Short mmCIF file of C-alpha atoms in Angstrom, two decimals:
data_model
loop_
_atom_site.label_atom_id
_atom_site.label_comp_id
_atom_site.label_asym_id
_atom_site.label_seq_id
_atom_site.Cartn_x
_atom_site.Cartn_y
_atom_site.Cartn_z
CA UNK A 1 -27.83 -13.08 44.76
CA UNK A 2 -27.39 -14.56 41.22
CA UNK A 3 -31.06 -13.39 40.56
CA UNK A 4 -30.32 -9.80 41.31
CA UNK A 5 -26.43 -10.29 39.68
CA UNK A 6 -28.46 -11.10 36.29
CA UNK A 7 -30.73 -7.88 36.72
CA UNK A 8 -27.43 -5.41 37.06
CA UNK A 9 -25.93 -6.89 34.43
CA UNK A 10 -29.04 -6.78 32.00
CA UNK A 11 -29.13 -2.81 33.20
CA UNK A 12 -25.79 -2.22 31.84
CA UNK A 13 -26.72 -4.08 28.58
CA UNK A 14 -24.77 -7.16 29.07
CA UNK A 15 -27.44 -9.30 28.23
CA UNK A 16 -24.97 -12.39 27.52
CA UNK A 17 -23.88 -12.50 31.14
CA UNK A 18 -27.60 -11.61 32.41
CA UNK A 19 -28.65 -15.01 31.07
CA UNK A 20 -25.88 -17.07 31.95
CA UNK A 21 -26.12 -15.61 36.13
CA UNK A 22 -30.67 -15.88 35.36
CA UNK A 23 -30.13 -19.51 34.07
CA UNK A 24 -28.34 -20.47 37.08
CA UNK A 25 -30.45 -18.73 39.39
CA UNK A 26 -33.47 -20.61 38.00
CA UNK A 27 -31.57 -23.93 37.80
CA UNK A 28 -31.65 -23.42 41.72
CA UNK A 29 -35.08 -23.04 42.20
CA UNK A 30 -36.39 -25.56 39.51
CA UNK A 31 -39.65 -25.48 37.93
CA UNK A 32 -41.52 -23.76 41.16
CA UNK A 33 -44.24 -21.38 40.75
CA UNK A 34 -41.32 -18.95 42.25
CA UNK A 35 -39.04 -19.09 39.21
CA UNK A 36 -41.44 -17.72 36.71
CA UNK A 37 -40.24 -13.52 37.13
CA UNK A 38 -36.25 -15.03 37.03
CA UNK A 39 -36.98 -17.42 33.80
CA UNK A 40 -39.19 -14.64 31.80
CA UNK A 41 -36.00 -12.10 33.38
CA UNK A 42 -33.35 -14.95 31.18
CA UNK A 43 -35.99 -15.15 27.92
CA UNK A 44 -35.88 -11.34 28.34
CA UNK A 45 -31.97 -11.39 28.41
CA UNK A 46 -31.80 -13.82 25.88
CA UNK A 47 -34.33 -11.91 23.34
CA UNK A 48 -32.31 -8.79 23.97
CA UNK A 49 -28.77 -11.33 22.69
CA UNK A 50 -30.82 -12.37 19.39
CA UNK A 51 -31.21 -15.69 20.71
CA UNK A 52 -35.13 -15.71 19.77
CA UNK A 53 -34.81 -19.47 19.96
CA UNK A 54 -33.85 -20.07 23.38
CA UNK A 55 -36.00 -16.81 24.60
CA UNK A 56 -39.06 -18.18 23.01
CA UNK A 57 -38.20 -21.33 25.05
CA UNK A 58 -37.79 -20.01 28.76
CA UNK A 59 -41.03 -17.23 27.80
CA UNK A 60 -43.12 -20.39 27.43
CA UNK A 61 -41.42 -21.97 30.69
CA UNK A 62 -42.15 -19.02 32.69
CA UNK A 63 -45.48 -18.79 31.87
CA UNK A 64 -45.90 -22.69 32.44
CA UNK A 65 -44.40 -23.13 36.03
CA UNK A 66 -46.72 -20.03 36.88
CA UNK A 67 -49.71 -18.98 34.44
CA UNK A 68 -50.90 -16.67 36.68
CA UNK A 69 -47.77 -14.94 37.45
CA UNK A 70 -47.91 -11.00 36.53
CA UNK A 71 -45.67 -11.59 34.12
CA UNK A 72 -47.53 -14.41 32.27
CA UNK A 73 -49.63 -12.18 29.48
CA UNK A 74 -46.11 -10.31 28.80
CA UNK A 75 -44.35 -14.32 28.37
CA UNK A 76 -46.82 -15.05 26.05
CA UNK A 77 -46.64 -12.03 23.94
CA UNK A 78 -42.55 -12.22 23.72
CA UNK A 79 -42.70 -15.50 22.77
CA UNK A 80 -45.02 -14.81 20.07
CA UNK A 81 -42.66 -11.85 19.06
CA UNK A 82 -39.46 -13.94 19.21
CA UNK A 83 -41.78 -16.71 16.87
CA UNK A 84 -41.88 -13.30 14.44
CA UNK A 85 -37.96 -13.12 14.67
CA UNK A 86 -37.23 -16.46 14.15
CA UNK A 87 -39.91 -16.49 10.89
CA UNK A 88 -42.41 -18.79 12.21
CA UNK A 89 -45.35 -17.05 11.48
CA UNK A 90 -47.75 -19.59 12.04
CA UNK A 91 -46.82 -20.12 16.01
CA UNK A 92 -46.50 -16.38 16.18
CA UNK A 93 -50.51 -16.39 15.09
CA UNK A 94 -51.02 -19.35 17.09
CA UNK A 95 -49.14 -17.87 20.40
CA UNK A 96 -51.27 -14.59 19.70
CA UNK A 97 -54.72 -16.02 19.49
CA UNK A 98 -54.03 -17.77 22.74
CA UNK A 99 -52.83 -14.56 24.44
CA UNK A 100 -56.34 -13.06 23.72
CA UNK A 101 -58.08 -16.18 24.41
CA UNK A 102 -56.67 -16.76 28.08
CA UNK A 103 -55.65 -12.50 29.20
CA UNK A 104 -58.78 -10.94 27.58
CA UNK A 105 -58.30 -8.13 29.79
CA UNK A 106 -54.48 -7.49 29.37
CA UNK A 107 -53.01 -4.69 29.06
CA UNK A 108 -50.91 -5.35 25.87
CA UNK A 109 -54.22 -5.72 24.38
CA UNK A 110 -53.04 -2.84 21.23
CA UNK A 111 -49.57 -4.06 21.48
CA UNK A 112 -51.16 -7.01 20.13
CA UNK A 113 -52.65 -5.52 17.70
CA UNK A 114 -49.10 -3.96 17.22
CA UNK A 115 -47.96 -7.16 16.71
CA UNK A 116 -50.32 -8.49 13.86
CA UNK A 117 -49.37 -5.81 12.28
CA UNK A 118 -46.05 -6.81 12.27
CA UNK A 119 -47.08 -10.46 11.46
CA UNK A 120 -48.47 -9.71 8.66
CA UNK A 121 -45.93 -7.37 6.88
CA UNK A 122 -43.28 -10.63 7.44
CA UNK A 123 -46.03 -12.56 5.66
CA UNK A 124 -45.29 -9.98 2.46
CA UNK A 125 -48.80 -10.84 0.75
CA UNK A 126 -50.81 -8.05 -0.62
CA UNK A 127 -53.89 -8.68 1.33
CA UNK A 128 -51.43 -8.71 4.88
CA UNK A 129 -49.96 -5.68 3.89
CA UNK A 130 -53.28 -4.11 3.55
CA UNK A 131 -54.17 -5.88 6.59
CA UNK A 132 -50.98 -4.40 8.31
CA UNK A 133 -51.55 -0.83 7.06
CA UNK A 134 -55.36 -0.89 8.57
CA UNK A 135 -53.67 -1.86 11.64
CA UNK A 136 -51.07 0.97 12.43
CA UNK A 137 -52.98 3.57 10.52
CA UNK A 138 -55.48 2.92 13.53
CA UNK A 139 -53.07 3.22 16.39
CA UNK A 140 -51.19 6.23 14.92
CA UNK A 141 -53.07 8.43 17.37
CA UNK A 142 -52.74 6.08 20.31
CA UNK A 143 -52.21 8.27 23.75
CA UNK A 144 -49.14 6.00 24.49
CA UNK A 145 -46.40 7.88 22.78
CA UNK A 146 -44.31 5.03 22.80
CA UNK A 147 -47.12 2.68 21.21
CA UNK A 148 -48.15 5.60 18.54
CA UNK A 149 -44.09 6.09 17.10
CA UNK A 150 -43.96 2.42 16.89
CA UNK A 151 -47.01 1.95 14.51
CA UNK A 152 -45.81 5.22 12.25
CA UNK A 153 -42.21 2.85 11.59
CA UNK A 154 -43.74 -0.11 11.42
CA UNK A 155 -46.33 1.72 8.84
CA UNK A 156 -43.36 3.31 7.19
CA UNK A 157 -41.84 0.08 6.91
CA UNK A 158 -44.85 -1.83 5.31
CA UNK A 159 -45.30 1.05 2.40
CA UNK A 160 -41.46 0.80 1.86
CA UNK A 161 -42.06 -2.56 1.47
CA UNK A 162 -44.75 -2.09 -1.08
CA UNK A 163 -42.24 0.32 -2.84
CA UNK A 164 -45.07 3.60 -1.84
CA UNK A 165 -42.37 5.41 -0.77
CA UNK A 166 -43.79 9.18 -0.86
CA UNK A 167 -46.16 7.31 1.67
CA UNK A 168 -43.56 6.59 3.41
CA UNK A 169 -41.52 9.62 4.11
CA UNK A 170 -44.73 11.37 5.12
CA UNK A 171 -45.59 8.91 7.36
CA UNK A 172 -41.71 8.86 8.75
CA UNK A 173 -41.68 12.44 9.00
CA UNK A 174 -42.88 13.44 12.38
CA UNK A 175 -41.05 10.53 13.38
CA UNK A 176 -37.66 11.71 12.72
CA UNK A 177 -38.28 14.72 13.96
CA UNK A 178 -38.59 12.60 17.66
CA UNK A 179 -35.58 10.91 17.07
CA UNK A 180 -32.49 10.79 19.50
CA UNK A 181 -29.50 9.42 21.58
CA UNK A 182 -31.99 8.00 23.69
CA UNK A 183 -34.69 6.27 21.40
CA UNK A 184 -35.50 2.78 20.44
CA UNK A 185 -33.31 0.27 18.24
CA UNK A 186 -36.10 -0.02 16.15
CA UNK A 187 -36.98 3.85 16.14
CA UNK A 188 -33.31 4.77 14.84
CA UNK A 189 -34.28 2.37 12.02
CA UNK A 190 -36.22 5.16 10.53
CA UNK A 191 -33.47 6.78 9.08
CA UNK A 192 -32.34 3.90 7.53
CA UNK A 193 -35.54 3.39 5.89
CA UNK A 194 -35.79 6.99 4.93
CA UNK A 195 -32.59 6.66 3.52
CA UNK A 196 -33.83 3.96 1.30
CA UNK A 197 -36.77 5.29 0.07
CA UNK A 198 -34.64 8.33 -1.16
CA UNK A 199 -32.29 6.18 -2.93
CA UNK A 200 -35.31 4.96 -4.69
CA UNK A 201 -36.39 8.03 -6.00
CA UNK A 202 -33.04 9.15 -7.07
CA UNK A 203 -32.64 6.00 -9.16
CA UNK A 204 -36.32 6.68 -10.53
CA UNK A 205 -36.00 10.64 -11.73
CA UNK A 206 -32.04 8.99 -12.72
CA UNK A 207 -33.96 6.70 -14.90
CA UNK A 208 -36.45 8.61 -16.60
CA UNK A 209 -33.38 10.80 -17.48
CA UNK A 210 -31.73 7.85 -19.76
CA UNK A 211 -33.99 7.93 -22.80
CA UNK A 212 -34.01 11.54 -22.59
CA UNK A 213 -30.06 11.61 -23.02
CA UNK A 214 -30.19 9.09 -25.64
CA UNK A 215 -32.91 10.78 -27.51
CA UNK A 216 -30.14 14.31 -26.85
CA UNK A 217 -27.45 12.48 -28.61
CA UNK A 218 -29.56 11.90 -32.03
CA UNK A 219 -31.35 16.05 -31.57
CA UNK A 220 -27.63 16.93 -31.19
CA UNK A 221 -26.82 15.91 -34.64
CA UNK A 222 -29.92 17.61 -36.11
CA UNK A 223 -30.31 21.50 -36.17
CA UNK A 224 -33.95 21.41 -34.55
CA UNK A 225 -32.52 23.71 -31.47
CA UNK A 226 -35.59 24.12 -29.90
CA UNK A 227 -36.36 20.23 -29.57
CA UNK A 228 -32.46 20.53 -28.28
CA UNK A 229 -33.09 22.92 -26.12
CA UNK A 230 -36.25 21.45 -24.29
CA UNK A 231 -35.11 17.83 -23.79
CA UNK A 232 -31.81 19.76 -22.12
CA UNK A 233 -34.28 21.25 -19.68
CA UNK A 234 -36.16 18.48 -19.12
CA UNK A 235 -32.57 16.47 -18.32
CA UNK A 236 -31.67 19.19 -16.20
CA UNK A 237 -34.81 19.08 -13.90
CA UNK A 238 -34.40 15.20 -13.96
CA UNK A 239 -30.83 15.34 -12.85
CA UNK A 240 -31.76 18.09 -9.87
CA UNK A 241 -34.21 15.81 -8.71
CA UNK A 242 -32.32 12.97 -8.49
CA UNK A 243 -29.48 14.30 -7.06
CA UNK A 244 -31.73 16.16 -4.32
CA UNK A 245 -32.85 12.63 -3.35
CA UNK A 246 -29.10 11.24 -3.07
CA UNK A 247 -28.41 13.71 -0.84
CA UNK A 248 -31.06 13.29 1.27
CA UNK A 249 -30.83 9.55 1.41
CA UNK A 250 -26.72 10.05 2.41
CA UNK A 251 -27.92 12.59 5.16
CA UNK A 252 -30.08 10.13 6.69
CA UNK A 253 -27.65 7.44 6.49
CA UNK A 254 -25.35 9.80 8.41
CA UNK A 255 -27.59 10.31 11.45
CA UNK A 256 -28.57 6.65 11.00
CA UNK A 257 -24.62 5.36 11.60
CA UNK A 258 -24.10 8.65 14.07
CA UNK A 259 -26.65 6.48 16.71
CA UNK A 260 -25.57 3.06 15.11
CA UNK A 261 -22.37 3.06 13.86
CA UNK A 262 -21.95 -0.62 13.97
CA UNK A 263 -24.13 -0.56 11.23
CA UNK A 264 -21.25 0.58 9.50
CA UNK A 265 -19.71 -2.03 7.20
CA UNK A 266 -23.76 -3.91 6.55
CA UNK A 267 -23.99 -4.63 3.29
CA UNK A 268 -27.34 -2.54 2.89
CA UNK A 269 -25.82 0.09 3.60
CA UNK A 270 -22.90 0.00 1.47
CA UNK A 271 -25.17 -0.42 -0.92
CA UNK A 272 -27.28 3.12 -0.65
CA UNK A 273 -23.84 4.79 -0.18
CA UNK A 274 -22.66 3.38 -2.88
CA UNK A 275 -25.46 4.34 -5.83
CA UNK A 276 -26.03 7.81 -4.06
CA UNK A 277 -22.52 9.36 -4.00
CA UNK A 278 -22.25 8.22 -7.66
CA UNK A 279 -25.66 10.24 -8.68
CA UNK A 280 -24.17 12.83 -6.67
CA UNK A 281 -20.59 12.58 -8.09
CA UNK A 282 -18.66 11.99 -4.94
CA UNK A 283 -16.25 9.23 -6.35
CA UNK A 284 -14.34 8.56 -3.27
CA UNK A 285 -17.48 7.71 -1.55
CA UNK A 286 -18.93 5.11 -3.97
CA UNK A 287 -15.51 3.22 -4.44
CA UNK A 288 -14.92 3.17 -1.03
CA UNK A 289 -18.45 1.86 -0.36
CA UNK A 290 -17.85 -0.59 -3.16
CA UNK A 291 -14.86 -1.63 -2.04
CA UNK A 292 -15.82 -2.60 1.30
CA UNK A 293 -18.80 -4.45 -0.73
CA UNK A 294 -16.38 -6.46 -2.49
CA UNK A 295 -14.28 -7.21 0.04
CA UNK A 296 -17.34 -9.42 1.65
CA UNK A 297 -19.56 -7.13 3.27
CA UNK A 298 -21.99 -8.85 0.46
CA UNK A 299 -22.32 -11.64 -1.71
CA UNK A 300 -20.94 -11.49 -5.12
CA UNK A 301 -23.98 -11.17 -7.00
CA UNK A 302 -24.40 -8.40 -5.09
CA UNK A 303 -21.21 -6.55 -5.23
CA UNK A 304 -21.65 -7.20 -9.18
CA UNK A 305 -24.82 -5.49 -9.27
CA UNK A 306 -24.10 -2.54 -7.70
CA UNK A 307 -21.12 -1.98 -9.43
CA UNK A 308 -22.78 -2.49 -12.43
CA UNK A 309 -25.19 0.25 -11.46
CA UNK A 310 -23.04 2.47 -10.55
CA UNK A 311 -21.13 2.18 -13.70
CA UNK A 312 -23.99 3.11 -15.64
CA UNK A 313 -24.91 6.24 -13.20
CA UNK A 314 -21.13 7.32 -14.43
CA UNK A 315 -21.97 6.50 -17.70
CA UNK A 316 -24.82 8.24 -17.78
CA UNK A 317 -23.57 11.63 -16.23
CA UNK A 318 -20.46 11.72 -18.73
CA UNK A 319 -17.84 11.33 -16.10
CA UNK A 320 -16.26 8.40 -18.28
CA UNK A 321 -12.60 7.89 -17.08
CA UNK A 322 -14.50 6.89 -13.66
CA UNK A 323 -17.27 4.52 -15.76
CA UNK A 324 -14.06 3.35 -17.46
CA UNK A 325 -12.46 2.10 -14.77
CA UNK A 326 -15.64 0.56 -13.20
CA UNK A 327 -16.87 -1.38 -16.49
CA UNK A 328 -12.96 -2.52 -16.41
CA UNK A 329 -13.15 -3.29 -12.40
CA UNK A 330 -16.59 -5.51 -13.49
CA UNK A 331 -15.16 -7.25 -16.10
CA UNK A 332 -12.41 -8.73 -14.05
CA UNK A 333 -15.06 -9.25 -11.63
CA UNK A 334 -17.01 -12.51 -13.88
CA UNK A 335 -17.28 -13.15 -17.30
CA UNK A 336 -19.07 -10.67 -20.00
CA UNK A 337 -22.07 -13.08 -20.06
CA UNK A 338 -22.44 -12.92 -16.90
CA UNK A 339 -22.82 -9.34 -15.82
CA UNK A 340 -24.09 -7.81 -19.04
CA UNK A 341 -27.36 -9.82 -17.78
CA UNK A 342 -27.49 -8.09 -14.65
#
């Protein structure tokens, strides 16, 4: 009864109780051949609670007290995915190598290959994130649906990650497009990387504007109109551009916290709210985002940087009584020194 008690509660997502009624199911039975589908049911409960740790644990168990069990190739592969969670890349390797080594013929076989992939963009090297782009560009076209949207994020992720972010929205594209109520945790992360990689290039056509605005300030006190003229143009596309980007990055992060609005208050994104809605002027956006930042949704470094940034977006669009008021809000924040270095 417990056994079954732990399944209905894991199909109503309440993975915390799952584990406790599956632990005490499998305490009954012991370390029989029969408890290996109720132990890999707990590690499954207890993966889905964040507790990679103890999952990794009972995946291992299950797979011990029956190696031939049909869930043994799938214990071995979670536990090698909760070793990726936890950080510990080496026994992820080390869990993987063995899952090809004793299930050659498994049928996780690309989700393996998945997997490195995923391995290796942790590992953050240039060669791995080669390595990890080879990987999912090859399964893109997989005829598992589920497998083929996984390797386009994951791919998305990895050029994010690289800062390729063009590369990136075109490989997130068709993704989002697929996106709903319904899908993945990790699939609804897509927006939030879109998001990001928008922000990005707002800040970047934002940036190439400064000199240009600068250099606007010394043609304005000269009488060569044409040179005044052009470098107003030039400003004007800039400006366009970058606040086309800030809009597109808030939109995502709209439909991102629409399907996870616990997300809400994280200090990433606090932080994309806050830079966009200043490049796109919407003041009561940014200072509520940065208020929420300083109120400990990040660390203070943090919080400092931002503001600083934003502060010069203000700046830089002219809207001083607002930059005012931030450069004043900063300066209370830590001494001169201190954030002038930012």
């Amino acid at each position: 009864a417990l056994y079954w008690q732990g399944l209905s509660e894991k199909a109503l997502n309440r993975n915390a109780d799952a584990a406790k009624s599956l632990e005490a199911s499998a305490e009954i039975i012991g370390d029989r051949p029969a408890s290996a589908p109720i132990r890999f049911q707990w590690a499954d409960a207890l993966f889905q609670s964040e507790q990679f740790e103890q999952a990794r644990e009972q995946f291992l168990k299950s797979r011990e007290v029956d190696p031939k069990a049909e869930t043994a190739d799938d214990a071995l592969y979670l536990a090698a995915e909760s070793s990726l969670m936890l950080g510990d890349l080496e026994t992820a390797n080390q869990l993987l190598g063995q899952l090809r080594e004793v299930y050659p013929e498994s049928g996780l076989i690309d989700y393996q290959k998945l997997l490195q992939g995923r391995i290796a963009v942790r590992d953050g090297s240039a060669d791995s994130l080669k390595q990890a782009d080879a990987i999912f560009q090859q399964l893109l076209d997989h005829p598992n649906d589920s497998l083929a949207q996984l390797s386009r994020f994951h791919l998305a992720r990895s050029l994010e990650k690289q800062d390729r972010c063009p590369e990136a929205l075109s490989a997130l594209d068709p993704l989002l497009k697929q996106i709903s109520q319904d899908s993945s945790a990790d699939l609804v992360e897509a927006y939030l990387i879109e998001a990001e990689c928008r922000r990005r290039l707002a800040m970047a056509k934002h940036l190439e504007s400064r000199p240009l605005r600068k250099q606007l300030n010394v043609v304005n006190q000269s009488t060569d109109d044409d040179s005044n003229q052009e470098l107003r143009q030039k400003i004007t596309e800039l400006t366009e551009a970058s606040r086309t980007n800030a809009q597109q990055s808030l939109a995502a992060l709209e439909n991102y916290l629409k399907l996870k609005p616990t997300r809400e208050g994280f200090a990433d994104v606090l932080q994309i709210q806050a830079i966009c809605a200043a490049l796109t002027q919407q003041q009561s956006t940014a200072d509520d985002a940065l208020t929420k930042l300083d109120s400990g949704a990040a660390e203070s470094a943090i919080t400092a940087r931002v503001l600083f940034e934003v502060a010069e977006i203000t700046y830089d669009l002219g809207n001083f009584d607002w930059s005012t008021q931030l450069y004043q809000r900063l300066s209370t924040k830590m001494p001169l020194q201190t954030w002038q270095a930012i």
